[in-house]
CSV table of C-alpha atoms and ligand atoms in Angstrom, one decimal:
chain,number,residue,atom,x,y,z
X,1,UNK,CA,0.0,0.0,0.0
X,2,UNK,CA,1.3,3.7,-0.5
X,3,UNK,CA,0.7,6.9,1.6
X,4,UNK,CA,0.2,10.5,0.1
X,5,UNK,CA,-0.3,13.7,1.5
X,6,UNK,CA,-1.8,16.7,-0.8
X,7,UNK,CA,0.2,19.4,0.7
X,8,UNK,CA,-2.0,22.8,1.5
X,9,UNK,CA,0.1,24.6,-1.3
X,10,UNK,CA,-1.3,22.4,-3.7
X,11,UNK,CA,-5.0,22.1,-2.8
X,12,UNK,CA,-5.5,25.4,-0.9
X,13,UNK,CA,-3.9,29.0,-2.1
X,14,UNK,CA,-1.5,29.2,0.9
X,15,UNK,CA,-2.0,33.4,1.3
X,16,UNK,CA,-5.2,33.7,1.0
X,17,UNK,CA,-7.7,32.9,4.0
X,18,UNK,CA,-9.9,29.8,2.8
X,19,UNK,CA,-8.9,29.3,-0.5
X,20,UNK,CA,-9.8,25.9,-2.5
X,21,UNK,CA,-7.8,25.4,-5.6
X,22,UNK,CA,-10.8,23.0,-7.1
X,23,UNK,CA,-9.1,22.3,-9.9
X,24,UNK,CA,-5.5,21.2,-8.6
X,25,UNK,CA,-7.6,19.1,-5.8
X,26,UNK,CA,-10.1,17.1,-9.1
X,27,UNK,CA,-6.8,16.5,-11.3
X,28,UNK,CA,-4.6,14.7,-8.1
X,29,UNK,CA,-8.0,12.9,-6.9
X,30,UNK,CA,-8.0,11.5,-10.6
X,31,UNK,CA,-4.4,10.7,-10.8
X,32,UNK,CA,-4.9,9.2,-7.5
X,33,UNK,CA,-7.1,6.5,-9.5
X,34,UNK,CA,-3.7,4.8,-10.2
X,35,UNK,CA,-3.1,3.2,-6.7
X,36,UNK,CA,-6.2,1.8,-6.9
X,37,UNK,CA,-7.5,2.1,-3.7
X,38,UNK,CA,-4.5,0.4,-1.7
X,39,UNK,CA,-3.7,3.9,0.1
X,40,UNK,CA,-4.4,6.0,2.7
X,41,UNK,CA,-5.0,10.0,1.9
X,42,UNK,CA,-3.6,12.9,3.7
X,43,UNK,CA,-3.9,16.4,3.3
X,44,UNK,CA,-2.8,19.7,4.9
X,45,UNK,CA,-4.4,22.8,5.7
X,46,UNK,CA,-3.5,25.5,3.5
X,47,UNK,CA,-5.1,28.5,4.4
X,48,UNK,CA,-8.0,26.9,5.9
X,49,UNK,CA,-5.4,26.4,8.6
X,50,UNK,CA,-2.6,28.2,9.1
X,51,UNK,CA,-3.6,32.1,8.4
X,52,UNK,CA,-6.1,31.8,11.5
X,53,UNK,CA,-3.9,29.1,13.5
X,54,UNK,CA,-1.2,31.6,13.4
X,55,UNK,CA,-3.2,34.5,14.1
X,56,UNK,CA,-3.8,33.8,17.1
X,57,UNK,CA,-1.1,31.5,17.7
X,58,UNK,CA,-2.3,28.0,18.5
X,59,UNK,CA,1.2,26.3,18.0
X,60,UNK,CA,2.3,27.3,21.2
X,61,UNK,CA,-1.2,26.0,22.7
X,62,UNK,CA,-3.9,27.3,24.5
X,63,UNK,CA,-4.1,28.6,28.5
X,64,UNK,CA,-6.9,27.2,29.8
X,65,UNK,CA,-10.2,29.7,29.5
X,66,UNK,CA,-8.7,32.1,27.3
X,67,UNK,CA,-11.4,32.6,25.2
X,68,UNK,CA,-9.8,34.0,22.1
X,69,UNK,CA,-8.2,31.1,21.1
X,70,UNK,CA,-10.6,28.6,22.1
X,71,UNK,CA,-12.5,30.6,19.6
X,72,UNK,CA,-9.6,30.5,17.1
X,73,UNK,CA,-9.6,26.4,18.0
X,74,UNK,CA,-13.1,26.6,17.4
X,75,UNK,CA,-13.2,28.0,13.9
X,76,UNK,CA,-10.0,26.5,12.6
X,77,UNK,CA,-11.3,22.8,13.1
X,78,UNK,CA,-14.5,23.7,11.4
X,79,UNK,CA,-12.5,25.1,8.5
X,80,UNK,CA,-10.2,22.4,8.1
X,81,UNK,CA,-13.4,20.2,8.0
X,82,UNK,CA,-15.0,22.2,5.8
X,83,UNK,CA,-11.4,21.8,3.0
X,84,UNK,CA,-11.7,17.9,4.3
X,85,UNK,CA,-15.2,18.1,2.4
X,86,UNK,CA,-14.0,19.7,0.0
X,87,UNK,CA,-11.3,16.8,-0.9
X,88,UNK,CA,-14.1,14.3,0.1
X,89,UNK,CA,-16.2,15.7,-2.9
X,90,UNK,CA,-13.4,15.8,-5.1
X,91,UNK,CA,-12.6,11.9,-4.6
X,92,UNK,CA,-16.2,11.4,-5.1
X,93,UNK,CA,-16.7,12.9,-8.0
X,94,UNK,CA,-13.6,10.5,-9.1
X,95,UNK,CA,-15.4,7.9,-7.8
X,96,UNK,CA,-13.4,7.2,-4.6
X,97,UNK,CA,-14.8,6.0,-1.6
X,98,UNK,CA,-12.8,8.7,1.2
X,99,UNK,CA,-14.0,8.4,4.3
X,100,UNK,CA,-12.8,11.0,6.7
X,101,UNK,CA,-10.6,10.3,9.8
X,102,UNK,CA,-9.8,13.4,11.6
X,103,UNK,CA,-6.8,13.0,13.8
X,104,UNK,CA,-8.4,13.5,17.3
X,105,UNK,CA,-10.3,10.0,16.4
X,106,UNK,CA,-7.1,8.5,16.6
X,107,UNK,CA,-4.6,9.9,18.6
X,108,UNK,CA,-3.9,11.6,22.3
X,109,UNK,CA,-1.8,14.7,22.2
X,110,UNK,CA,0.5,15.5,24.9
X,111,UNK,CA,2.9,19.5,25.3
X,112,UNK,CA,2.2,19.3,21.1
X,113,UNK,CA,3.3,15.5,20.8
X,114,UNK,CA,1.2,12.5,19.7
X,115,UNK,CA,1.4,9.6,23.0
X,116,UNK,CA,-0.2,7.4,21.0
X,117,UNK,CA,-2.0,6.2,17.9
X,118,UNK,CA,-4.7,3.5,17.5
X,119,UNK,CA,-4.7,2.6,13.5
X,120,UNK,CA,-7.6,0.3,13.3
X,121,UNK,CA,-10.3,2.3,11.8
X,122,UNK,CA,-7.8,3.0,9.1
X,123,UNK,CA,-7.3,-0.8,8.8
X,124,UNK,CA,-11.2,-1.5,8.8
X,125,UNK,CA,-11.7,1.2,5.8
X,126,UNK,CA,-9.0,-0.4,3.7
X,127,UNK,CA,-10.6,-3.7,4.3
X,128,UNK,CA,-13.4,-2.6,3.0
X,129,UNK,CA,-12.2,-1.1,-0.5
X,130,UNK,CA,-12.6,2.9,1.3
X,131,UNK,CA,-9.9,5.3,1.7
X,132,UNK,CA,-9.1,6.8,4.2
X,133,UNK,CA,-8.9,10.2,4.3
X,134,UNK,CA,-6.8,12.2,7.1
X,135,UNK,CA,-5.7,15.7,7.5
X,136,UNK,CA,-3.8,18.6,9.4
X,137,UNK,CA,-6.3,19.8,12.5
X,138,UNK,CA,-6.1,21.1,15.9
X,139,UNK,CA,-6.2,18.6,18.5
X,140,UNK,CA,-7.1,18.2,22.5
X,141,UNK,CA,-4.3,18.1,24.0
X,142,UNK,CA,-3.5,16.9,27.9
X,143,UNK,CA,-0.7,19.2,28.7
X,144,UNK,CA,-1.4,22.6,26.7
X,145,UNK,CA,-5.1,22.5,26.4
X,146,UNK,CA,-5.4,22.1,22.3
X,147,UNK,CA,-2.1,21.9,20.0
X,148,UNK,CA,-1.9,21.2,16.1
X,149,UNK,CA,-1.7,18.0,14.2
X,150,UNK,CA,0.2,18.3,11.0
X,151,UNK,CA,-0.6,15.9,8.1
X,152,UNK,CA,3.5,15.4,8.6
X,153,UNK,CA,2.8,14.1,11.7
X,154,UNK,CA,-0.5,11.5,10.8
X,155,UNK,CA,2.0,10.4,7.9
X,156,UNK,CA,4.6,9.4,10.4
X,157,UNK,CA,2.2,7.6,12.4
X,158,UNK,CA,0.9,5.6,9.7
X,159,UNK,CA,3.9,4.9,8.1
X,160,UNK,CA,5.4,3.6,11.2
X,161,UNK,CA,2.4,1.3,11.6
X,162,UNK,CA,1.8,0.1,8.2
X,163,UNK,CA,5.3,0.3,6.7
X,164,UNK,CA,3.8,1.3,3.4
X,165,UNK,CA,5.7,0.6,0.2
X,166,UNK,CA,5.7,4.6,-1.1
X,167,UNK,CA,5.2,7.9,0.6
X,168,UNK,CA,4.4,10.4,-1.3
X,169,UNK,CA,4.7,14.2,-0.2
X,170,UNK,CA,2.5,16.3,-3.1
X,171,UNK,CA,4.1,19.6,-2.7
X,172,UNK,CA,4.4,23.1,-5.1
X,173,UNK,CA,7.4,22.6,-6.5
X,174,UNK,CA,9.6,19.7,-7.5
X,175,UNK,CA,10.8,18.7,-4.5
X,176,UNK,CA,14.1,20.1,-2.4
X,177,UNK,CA,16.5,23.0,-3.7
X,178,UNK,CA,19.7,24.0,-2.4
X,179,UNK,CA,17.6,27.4,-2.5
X,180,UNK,CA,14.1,29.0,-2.8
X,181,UNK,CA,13.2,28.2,-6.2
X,182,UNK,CA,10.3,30.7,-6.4
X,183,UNK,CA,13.0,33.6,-5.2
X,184,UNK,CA,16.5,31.7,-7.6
X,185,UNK,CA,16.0,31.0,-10.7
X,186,UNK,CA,19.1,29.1,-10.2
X,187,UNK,CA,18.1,27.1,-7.1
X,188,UNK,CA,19.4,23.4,-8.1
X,189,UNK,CA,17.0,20.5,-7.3
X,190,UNK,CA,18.9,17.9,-4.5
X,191,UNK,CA,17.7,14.2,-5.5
X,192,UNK,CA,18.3,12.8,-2.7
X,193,UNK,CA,18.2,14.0,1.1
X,194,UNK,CA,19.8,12.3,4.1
X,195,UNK,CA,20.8,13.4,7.6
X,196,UNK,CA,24.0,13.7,6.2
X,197,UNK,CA,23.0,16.5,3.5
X,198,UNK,CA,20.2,18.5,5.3
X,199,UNK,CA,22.4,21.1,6.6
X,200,UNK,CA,23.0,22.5,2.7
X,201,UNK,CA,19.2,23.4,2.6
X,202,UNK,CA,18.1,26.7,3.1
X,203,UNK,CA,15.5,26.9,5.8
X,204,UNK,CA,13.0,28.3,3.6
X,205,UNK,CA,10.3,29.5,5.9
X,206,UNK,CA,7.1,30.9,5.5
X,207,UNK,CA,6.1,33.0,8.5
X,208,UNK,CA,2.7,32.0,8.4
X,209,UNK,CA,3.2,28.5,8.5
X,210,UNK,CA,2.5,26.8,11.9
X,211,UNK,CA,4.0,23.5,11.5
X,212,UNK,CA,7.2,24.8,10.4
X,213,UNK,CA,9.1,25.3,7.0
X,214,UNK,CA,10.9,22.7,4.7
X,215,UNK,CA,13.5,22.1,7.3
X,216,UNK,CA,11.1,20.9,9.8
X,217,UNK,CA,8.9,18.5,7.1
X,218,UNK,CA,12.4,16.9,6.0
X,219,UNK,CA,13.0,15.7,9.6
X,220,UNK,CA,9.5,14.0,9.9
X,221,UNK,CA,10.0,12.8,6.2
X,222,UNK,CA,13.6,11.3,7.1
X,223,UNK,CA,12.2,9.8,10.4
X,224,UNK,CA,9.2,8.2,8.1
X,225,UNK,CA,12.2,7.1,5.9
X,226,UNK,CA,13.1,4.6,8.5
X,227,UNK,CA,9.6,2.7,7.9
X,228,UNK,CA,9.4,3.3,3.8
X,229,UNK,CA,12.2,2.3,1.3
X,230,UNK,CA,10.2,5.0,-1.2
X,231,UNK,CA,9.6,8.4,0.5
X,232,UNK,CA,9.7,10.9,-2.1
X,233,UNK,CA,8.4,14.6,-2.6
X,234,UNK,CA,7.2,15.7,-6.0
X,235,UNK,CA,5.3,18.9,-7.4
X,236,UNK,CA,1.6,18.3,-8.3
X,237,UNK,CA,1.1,21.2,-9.8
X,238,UNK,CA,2.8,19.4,-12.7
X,239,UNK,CA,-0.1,16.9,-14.2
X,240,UNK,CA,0.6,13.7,-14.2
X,241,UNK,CA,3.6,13.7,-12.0
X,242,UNK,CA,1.9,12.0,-9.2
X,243,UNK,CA,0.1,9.6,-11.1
X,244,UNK,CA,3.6,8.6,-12.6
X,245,UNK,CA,5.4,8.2,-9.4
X,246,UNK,CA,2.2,5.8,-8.0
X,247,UNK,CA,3.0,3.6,-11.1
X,248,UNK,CA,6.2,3.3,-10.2
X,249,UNK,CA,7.4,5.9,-13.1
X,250,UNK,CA,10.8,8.0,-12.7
X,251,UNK,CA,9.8,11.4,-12.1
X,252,UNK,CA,11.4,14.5,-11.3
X,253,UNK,CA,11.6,14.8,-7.0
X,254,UNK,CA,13.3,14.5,-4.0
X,255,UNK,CA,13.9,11.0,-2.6
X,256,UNK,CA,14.3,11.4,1.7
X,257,UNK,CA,16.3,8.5,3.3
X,258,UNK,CA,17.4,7.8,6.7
K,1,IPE,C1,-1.5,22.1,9.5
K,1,IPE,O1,-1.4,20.9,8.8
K,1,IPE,C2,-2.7,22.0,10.5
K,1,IPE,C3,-3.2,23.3,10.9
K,1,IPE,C4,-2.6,24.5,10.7
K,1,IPE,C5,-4.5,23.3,11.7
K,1,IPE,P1,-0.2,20.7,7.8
K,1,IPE,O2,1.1,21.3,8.3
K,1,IPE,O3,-0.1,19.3,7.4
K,1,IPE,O4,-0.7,21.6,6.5
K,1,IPE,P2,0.1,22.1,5.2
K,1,IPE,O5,0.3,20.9,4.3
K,1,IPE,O6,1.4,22.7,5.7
K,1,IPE,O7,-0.8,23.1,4.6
Protein backbone atom coordinates (compact mmCIF):
# COMPACT_ATOMS: atom_id res chain seq x y z
CA UNK A 1 0.00 0.00 0.00
CA UNK A 2 1.29 3.73 -0.53
CA UNK A 3 0.66 6.87 1.57
CA UNK A 4 0.16 10.52 0.11
CA UNK A 5 -0.25 13.67 1.55
CA UNK A 6 -1.79 16.70 -0.78
CA UNK A 7 0.24 19.42 0.73
CA UNK A 8 -1.98 22.81 1.48
CA UNK A 9 0.12 24.61 -1.34
CA UNK A 10 -1.34 22.40 -3.69
CA UNK A 11 -5.01 22.06 -2.83
CA UNK A 12 -5.51 25.44 -0.93
CA UNK A 13 -3.86 29.02 -2.14
CA UNK A 14 -1.55 29.19 0.88
CA UNK A 15 -1.97 33.37 1.27
CA UNK A 16 -5.17 33.70 0.98
CA UNK A 17 -7.72 32.91 4.04
CA UNK A 18 -9.87 29.77 2.81
CA UNK A 19 -8.90 29.33 -0.45
CA UNK A 20 -9.76 25.90 -2.45
CA UNK A 21 -7.82 25.36 -5.59
CA UNK A 22 -10.80 23.01 -7.13
CA UNK A 23 -9.12 22.33 -9.88
CA UNK A 24 -5.47 21.21 -8.57
CA UNK A 25 -7.58 19.08 -5.84
CA UNK A 26 -10.13 17.13 -9.05
CA UNK A 27 -6.78 16.49 -11.27
CA UNK A 28 -4.62 14.71 -8.14
CA UNK A 29 -7.99 12.89 -6.92
CA UNK A 30 -8.02 11.48 -10.58
CA UNK A 31 -4.39 10.70 -10.76
CA UNK A 32 -4.88 9.18 -7.50
CA UNK A 33 -7.12 6.47 -9.47
CA UNK A 34 -3.66 4.83 -10.22
CA UNK A 35 -3.09 3.22 -6.67
CA UNK A 36 -6.22 1.79 -6.90
CA UNK A 37 -7.52 2.08 -3.65
CA UNK A 38 -4.54 0.37 -1.67
CA UNK A 39 -3.68 3.94 0.06
CA UNK A 40 -4.39 5.98 2.74
CA UNK A 41 -5.01 9.97 1.87
CA UNK A 42 -3.57 12.85 3.71
CA UNK A 43 -3.93 16.44 3.26
CA UNK A 44 -2.79 19.68 4.94
CA UNK A 45 -4.43 22.80 5.74
CA UNK A 46 -3.55 25.53 3.53
CA UNK A 47 -5.13 28.51 4.36
CA UNK A 48 -8.02 26.95 5.91
CA UNK A 49 -5.43 26.36 8.55
CA UNK A 50 -2.56 28.16 9.11
CA UNK A 51 -3.59 32.12 8.40
CA UNK A 52 -6.12 31.81 11.46
CA UNK A 53 -3.90 29.14 13.55
CA UNK A 54 -1.15 31.63 13.44
CA UNK A 55 -3.21 34.53 14.15
CA UNK A 56 -3.76 33.82 17.13
CA UNK A 57 -1.09 31.46 17.67
CA UNK A 58 -2.32 28.03 18.49
CA UNK A 59 1.16 26.29 18.03
CA UNK A 60 2.31 27.35 21.19
CA UNK A 61 -1.18 26.05 22.73
CA UNK A 62 -3.90 27.35 24.51
CA UNK A 63 -4.08 28.59 28.48
CA UNK A 64 -6.95 27.22 29.82
CA UNK A 65 -10.21 29.65 29.49
CA UNK A 66 -8.69 32.09 27.33
CA UNK A 67 -11.44 32.59 25.22
CA UNK A 68 -9.77 33.98 22.05
CA UNK A 69 -8.20 31.13 21.09
CA UNK A 70 -10.56 28.58 22.12
CA UNK A 71 -12.47 30.61 19.59
CA UNK A 72 -9.60 30.49 17.12
CA UNK A 73 -9.58 26.43 18.00
CA UNK A 74 -13.11 26.62 17.38
CA UNK A 75 -13.15 28.01 13.87
CA UNK A 76 -9.98 26.48 12.58
CA UNK A 77 -11.33 22.75 13.10
CA UNK A 78 -14.52 23.69 11.41
CA UNK A 79 -12.47 25.13 8.51
CA UNK A 80 -10.21 22.39 8.14
CA UNK A 81 -13.40 20.21 7.99
CA UNK A 82 -14.97 22.24 5.83
CA UNK A 83 -11.36 21.81 2.97
CA UNK A 84 -11.68 17.93 4.30
CA UNK A 85 -15.18 18.07 2.43
CA UNK A 86 -14.01 19.71 -0.03
CA UNK A 87 -11.26 16.78 -0.94
CA UNK A 88 -14.06 14.28 0.10
CA UNK A 89 -16.16 15.66 -2.88
CA UNK A 90 -13.38 15.84 -5.13
CA UNK A 91 -12.57 11.86 -4.62
CA UNK A 92 -16.22 11.39 -5.05
CA UNK A 93 -16.69 12.92 -8.01
CA UNK A 94 -13.58 10.51 -9.10
CA UNK A 95 -15.40 7.86 -7.79
CA UNK A 96 -13.40 7.18 -4.61
CA UNK A 97 -14.85 6.03 -1.61
CA UNK A 98 -12.75 8.71 1.20
CA UNK A 99 -13.98 8.45 4.34
CA UNK A 100 -12.84 10.96 6.71
CA UNK A 101 -10.62 10.26 9.80
CA UNK A 102 -9.80 13.40 11.64
CA UNK A 103 -6.81 12.98 13.84
CA UNK A 104 -8.39 13.53 17.33
CA UNK A 105 -10.34 10.03 16.35
CA UNK A 106 -7.09 8.55 16.62
CA UNK A 107 -4.59 9.88 18.63
CA UNK A 108 -3.85 11.64 22.29
CA UNK A 109 -1.78 14.75 22.19
CA UNK A 110 0.46 15.52 24.93
CA UNK A 111 2.88 19.54 25.29
CA UNK A 112 2.19 19.30 21.11
CA UNK A 113 3.31 15.48 20.75
CA UNK A 114 1.20 12.48 19.73
CA UNK A 115 1.38 9.58 22.97
CA UNK A 116 -0.18 7.45 21.01
CA UNK A 117 -1.95 6.21 17.90
CA UNK A 118 -4.70 3.53 17.52
CA UNK A 119 -4.67 2.62 13.52
CA UNK A 120 -7.61 0.26 13.33
CA UNK A 121 -10.32 2.30 11.77
CA UNK A 122 -7.83 3.05 9.07
CA UNK A 123 -7.30 -0.80 8.75
CA UNK A 124 -11.22 -1.51 8.84
CA UNK A 125 -11.67 1.23 5.77
CA UNK A 126 -9.03 -0.37 3.74
CA UNK A 127 -10.60 -3.73 4.34
CA UNK A 128 -13.43 -2.64 3.02
CA UNK A 129 -12.23 -1.08 -0.54
CA UNK A 130 -12.65 2.87 1.32
CA UNK A 131 -9.94 5.31 1.65
CA UNK A 132 -9.07 6.84 4.21
CA UNK A 133 -8.89 10.23 4.34
CA UNK A 134 -6.79 12.25 7.08
CA UNK A 135 -5.68 15.73 7.52
CA UNK A 136 -3.75 18.56 9.38
CA UNK A 137 -6.30 19.85 12.48
CA UNK A 138 -6.11 21.14 15.90
CA UNK A 139 -6.15 18.65 18.54
CA UNK A 140 -7.05 18.23 22.51
CA UNK A 141 -4.31 18.13 24.03
CA UNK A 142 -3.51 16.87 27.94
CA UNK A 143 -0.74 19.21 28.66
CA UNK A 144 -1.36 22.60 26.70
CA UNK A 145 -5.14 22.53 26.38
CA UNK A 146 -5.39 22.07 22.26
CA UNK A 147 -2.15 21.93 20.00
CA UNK A 148 -1.93 21.16 16.06
CA UNK A 149 -1.69 17.97 14.19
CA UNK A 150 0.15 18.26 10.99
CA UNK A 151 -0.59 15.92 8.05
CA UNK A 152 3.48 15.35 8.55
CA UNK A 153 2.81 14.05 11.74
CA UNK A 154 -0.52 11.47 10.83
CA UNK A 155 1.96 10.43 7.89
CA UNK A 156 4.62 9.43 10.40
CA UNK A 157 2.24 7.60 12.39
CA UNK A 158 0.90 5.60 9.72
CA UNK A 159 3.93 4.91 8.12
CA UNK A 160 5.42 3.63 11.24
CA UNK A 161 2.42 1.28 11.60
CA UNK A 162 1.84 0.08 8.18
CA UNK A 163 5.28 0.27 6.72
CA UNK A 164 3.75 1.28 3.40
CA UNK A 165 5.67 0.59 0.20
CA UNK A 166 5.69 4.56 -1.09
CA UNK A 167 5.20 7.89 0.60
CA UNK A 168 4.37 10.36 -1.28
CA UNK A 169 4.66 14.20 -0.25
CA UNK A 170 2.49 16.32 -3.15
CA UNK A 171 4.15 19.63 -2.73
CA UNK A 172 4.40 23.10 -5.06
CA UNK A 173 7.44 22.64 -6.47
CA UNK A 174 9.65 19.68 -7.51
CA UNK A 175 10.85 18.67 -4.49
CA UNK A 176 14.12 20.09 -2.38
CA UNK A 177 16.48 23.02 -3.70
CA UNK A 178 19.73 24.01 -2.37
CA UNK A 179 17.57 27.42 -2.51
CA UNK A 180 14.08 28.96 -2.78
CA UNK A 181 13.23 28.23 -6.18
CA UNK A 182 10.28 30.71 -6.35
CA UNK A 183 13.03 33.57 -5.21
CA UNK A 184 16.50 31.69 -7.55
CA UNK A 185 15.97 31.02 -10.68
CA UNK A 186 19.13 29.13 -10.23
CA UNK A 187 18.06 27.12 -7.08
CA UNK A 188 19.40 23.42 -8.08
CA UNK A 189 16.97 20.47 -7.30
CA UNK A 190 18.92 17.92 -4.50
CA UNK A 191 17.73 14.16 -5.48
CA UNK A 192 18.31 12.82 -2.67
CA UNK A 193 18.21 13.97 1.15
CA UNK A 194 19.84 12.28 4.09
CA UNK A 195 20.76 13.40 7.59
CA UNK A 196 24.05 13.65 6.22
CA UNK A 197 22.97 16.54 3.54
CA UNK A 198 20.21 18.48 5.35
CA UNK A 199 22.38 21.08 6.60
CA UNK A 200 22.97 22.47 2.69
CA UNK A 201 19.22 23.43 2.61
CA UNK A 202 18.08 26.68 3.12
CA UNK A 203 15.49 26.87 5.80
CA UNK A 204 13.04 28.26 3.58
CA UNK A 205 10.32 29.51 5.90
CA UNK A 206 7.09 30.88 5.47
CA UNK A 207 6.07 33.04 8.54
CA UNK A 208 2.73 32.02 8.40
CA UNK A 209 3.22 28.49 8.53
CA UNK A 210 2.54 26.83 11.95
CA UNK A 211 4.05 23.46 11.50
CA UNK A 212 7.20 24.79 10.40
CA UNK A 213 9.12 25.30 7.03
CA UNK A 214 10.87 22.65 4.69
CA UNK A 215 13.53 22.10 7.25
CA UNK A 216 11.12 20.86 9.77
CA UNK A 217 8.87 18.47 7.07
CA UNK A 218 12.38 16.85 6.03
CA UNK A 219 13.04 15.74 9.58
CA UNK A 220 9.47 14.00 9.88
CA UNK A 221 10.00 12.81 6.22
CA UNK A 222 13.61 11.30 7.12
CA UNK A 223 12.21 9.84 10.40
CA UNK A 224 9.16 8.20 8.08
CA UNK A 225 12.19 7.07 5.88
CA UNK A 226 13.09 4.56 8.45
CA UNK A 227 9.58 2.73 7.91
CA UNK A 228 9.42 3.31 3.84
CA UNK A 229 12.19 2.34 1.32
CA UNK A 230 10.17 4.98 -1.19
CA UNK A 231 9.61 8.38 0.52
CA UNK A 232 9.69 10.92 -2.09
CA UNK A 233 8.45 14.64 -2.63
CA UNK A 234 7.24 15.71 -5.95
CA UNK A 235 5.31 18.93 -7.43
CA UNK A 236 1.64 18.33 -8.26
CA UNK A 237 1.07 21.25 -9.85
CA UNK A 238 2.80 19.35 -12.75
CA UNK A 239 -0.10 16.93 -14.15
CA UNK A 240 0.59 13.73 -14.24
CA UNK A 241 3.57 13.66 -11.96
CA UNK A 242 1.85 12.00 -9.17
CA UNK A 243 0.08 9.62 -11.13
CA UNK A 244 3.59 8.60 -12.61
CA UNK A 245 5.40 8.23 -9.35
CA UNK A 246 2.19 5.82 -8.04
CA UNK A 247 3.03 3.64 -11.14
CA UNK A 248 6.21 3.33 -10.21
CA UNK A 249 7.38 5.87 -13.14
CA UNK A 250 10.78 7.97 -12.70
CA UNK A 251 9.83 11.42 -12.12
CA UNK A 252 11.41 14.55 -11.27
CA UNK A 253 11.55 14.85 -6.99
CA UNK A 254 13.33 14.47 -4.01
CA UNK A 255 13.88 11.05 -2.58
CA UNK A 256 14.32 11.42 1.66
CA UNK A 257 16.29 8.46 3.27
CA UNK A 258 17.39 7.82 6.66
C1 LIG B 1 -1.51 22.08 9.54
O1 LIG B 1 -1.35 20.89 8.82
C2 LIG B 1 -2.71 22.01 10.46
C3 LIG B 1 -3.22 23.33 10.92
C4 LIG B 1 -2.65 24.47 10.70
C5 LIG B 1 -4.47 23.32 11.67
P1 LIG B 1 -0.16 20.72 7.75
O2 LIG B 1 1.10 21.29 8.32
O3 LIG B 1 -0.13 19.29 7.37
O4 LIG B 1 -0.67 21.61 6.52
P2 LIG B 1 0.12 22.09 5.21
O5 LIG B 1 0.31 20.93 4.31
O6 LIG B 1 1.44 22.70 5.66
O7 LIG B 1 -0.81 23.14 4.64
Amino acid sequence: MIIVKLGGSVITDKETLRSFRRLACMRLCKELRAARNDMILVHGAGSFGHILASRAGLQFGVEKGDLKKLKAVAKVHQDVRELNSKVLDCLGKNRMKGFSIPPYTVASFASGKMIDFCPDNFERLMDNNMLPVSFGDVVPDRDITFSICSGDLIMLALAEHFRPEKVIFVADVDGVFDKDPKRYKKAKLIPTISSSNIGDISAGTRNKDVTGAMKNKLTRMIEISRHCENCIILNGNVAGRLKDAIEGKDVPCTKVVA
